[in-house]
C-alpha angles and dihedrals in degrees: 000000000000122000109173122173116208133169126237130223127150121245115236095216084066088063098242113141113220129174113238097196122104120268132269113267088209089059118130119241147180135205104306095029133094139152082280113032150037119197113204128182135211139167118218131180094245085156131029138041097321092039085119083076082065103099083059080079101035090053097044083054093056095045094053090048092054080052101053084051102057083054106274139266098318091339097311123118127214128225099205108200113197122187126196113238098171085223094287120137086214101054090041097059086046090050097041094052089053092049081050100042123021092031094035098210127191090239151333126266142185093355095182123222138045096233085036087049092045102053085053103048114088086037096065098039097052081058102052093242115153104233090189127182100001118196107238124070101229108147095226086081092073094067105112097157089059091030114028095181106051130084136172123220119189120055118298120254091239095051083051095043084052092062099052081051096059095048095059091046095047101038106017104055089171093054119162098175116207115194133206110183131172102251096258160065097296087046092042090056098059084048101059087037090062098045095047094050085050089060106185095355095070092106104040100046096028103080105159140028122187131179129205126195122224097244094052111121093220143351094224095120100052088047090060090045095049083053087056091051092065097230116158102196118055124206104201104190095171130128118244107289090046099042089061099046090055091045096051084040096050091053095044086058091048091234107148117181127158095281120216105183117183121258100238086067091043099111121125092205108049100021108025105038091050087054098040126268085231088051089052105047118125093019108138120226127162116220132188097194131064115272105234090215098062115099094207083077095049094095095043114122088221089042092053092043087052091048093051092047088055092049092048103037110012104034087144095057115090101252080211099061105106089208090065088062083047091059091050100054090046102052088045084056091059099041084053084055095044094050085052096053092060117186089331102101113172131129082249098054103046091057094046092049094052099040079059099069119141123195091315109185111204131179125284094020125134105264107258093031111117139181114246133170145158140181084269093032115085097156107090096181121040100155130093148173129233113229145198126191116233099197076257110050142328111289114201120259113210128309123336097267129209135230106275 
């Protein structure tokens, strides 16, 4: 189990404006907050089958840690507590109780995981916990009229589904679709996503559908099947080890359909280059944050303050990784929330505070890609990018499309 405390401060050269006084002594404050210090909790997949999703963690803990440097969120400093839930239900409701209850933190932040999330869910909101920001994009984490406390943050899987959707309708027009999904909620999103943005042609274009479960060693054998269904378009929904093992089998078999592979296995670095960049190229994607290993974004001033904080506070981390630059732009989400709540540090606050976000523009996102919520908005991102790999790295298809 890892349990590592870190501290969190912004960078100014993120533009983030935070107040480096001390902190009111007349702030208001629940249980993990003070005039000095903010506790936050989160759960990451450190062990097990999603453990590539690790480094999320690792970043936002360094970020955290440049910030603390640079004198904390209006003079207050966080004690950020992860705990490692190797991607089991099970283990994250064991390890959240113990963030609500024995540390007693101000809120939760990046859980990562939609059947991790889930597990978690009613729990936290019968308590009142803020479970801000989660790292899936199921859409059951925009419900604020049935839970109030929790909030998304990156696209959902059915606007993304939709897109894909949109693509075959618009460019394969002898589409047999062949799907591979993990065996859950977060699977069973992109899939509706994909059949609601095919409208009246779901039966005739969709020919196979093939689920996977989390603790299967491979996928070698649905790969095979969804060859044998002669379908000519794949829908890989899969996390990242997954996603790696369908795309080197596809291409062992010599099967060689029109490849849409989900964005949040879309990293060159941990997804493509396993598999074999020559074994990727021409897989569509679509991506809302900037890919590390494309050299258009080199001269950017976001991209070069992002390098340097890697060098100086992650040089472990793989500055190709595109969920390093994830972390980034989440944290830097929250920062932006925490800034804005002043010294006003209740439970309350802090969601209204971020349900009241207008066009933020954060680092390492794609240019034209913006923040946005609302008290019945719980979907802070709604914009993405079709993409195409090059053998090298993800072009850009068209124009960053919205949810529709």
């Amino acid at each position: 189990m890892i349990n590592r405390r870190t501290t969190l401060a912004v960078a100014a050269a993120l533009g983030l404006a935070l107040a480096s006084a001390s902190a009111s002594a007349a702030g208001k404050y629940d249980v993990g907050a003070d005039d000095t210090t903010i506790k936050i909790g989160n759960t990451n997949p450190y062990s097990g089958p999603a453990s590539s999703y690790g480094t999320i963690g690792h970043a936002i803990s360094a970020f955290f840690d440049m910030v603390n440097d640079q004198g904390g969120i209006n003079g207050r400093k966080i004690d950020f507590v992860t705990l490692d839930d190797g991607y089991s239900p099970p283990k994250t409701v064991e390890q959240v109780r113990k963030l609500v209850e024995q540390e007693e933190v101000l809120f939760l932040f990046q859980t990562l995981g939609t059947p991790t999330n889930s597990a978690i869910h009613k729990y936290v909101n019968a308590k009142g916990v803020p479970h801000l920001f989660v790292a899936t994009g199921a859409t059951k984490w925009g419900q604020p009229d049935k839970y109030p406390w929790t909030m998304g943050w990156q696209p959902t899987y059915t606007t993304e589904g939709k897109i894909y959707a949109r693509y075959i309708l618009d460019n394969i027009p002898d589409a047999k679709i062949g799907i591979l999904f993990q065996n859950d909620d977060y699977g069973k999103d992109y899939v509706t996503g994909i059949k609601m943005g095919l409208g009246d042609r779901v039966e005739d274009l969709i020919v196979a559908e093939l689920p996977y479960e989390v603790t299967d060693p491979t996928v070698d054998s649905q790969i095979v099947s969804l060859k044998s269904s002669g379908a000519n378009v794949f829908y890989n929904v899969t996390i990242p080890k997954f996603a790696a093992q369908a795309i080197r089998k596809a291409y062992d078999i010599g099967w060689k359909p029109v490849h849409f592979l989900n964005s949040v296995s879309a990293s060159v670095k941990t997804v493509l280059e396993p598999a074999g960049l020559n074994k990727a190229e021409g897989i569509l994607s679509t991506i809302y944050l900037k890919d590390p290993t494309d050299p258009q974004w080199a001269d950017s001033p976001d991209f070069q303050a992002w390098s340097k904080w890697m060098d100086d506070y992650y040089p472990d981390g793989n500055k190709g990784d595109t969920f390093n630059g994830y972390a980034y732009a989440v944290a830097n989400t929250l920062a932006h929330v925490l800034e804005r709540c002043g010294d006003d540090l209740t439970r309350a606050n802090l969601m209204k505070v971020a349900s009241s976000i207008t066009a933020l523009e954060l680092p390492m996102m794609l240019p034209g890609i913006t923040i946005t919520t609302g008290p019945d908005d719980f979907y802070p991102l709604e914009q993405m990018q079709m993409v195409r790999f090059n053998g090298v790295k993800w072009e850009e298809i068209g124009e960053v499309l919205s949810a529709f």
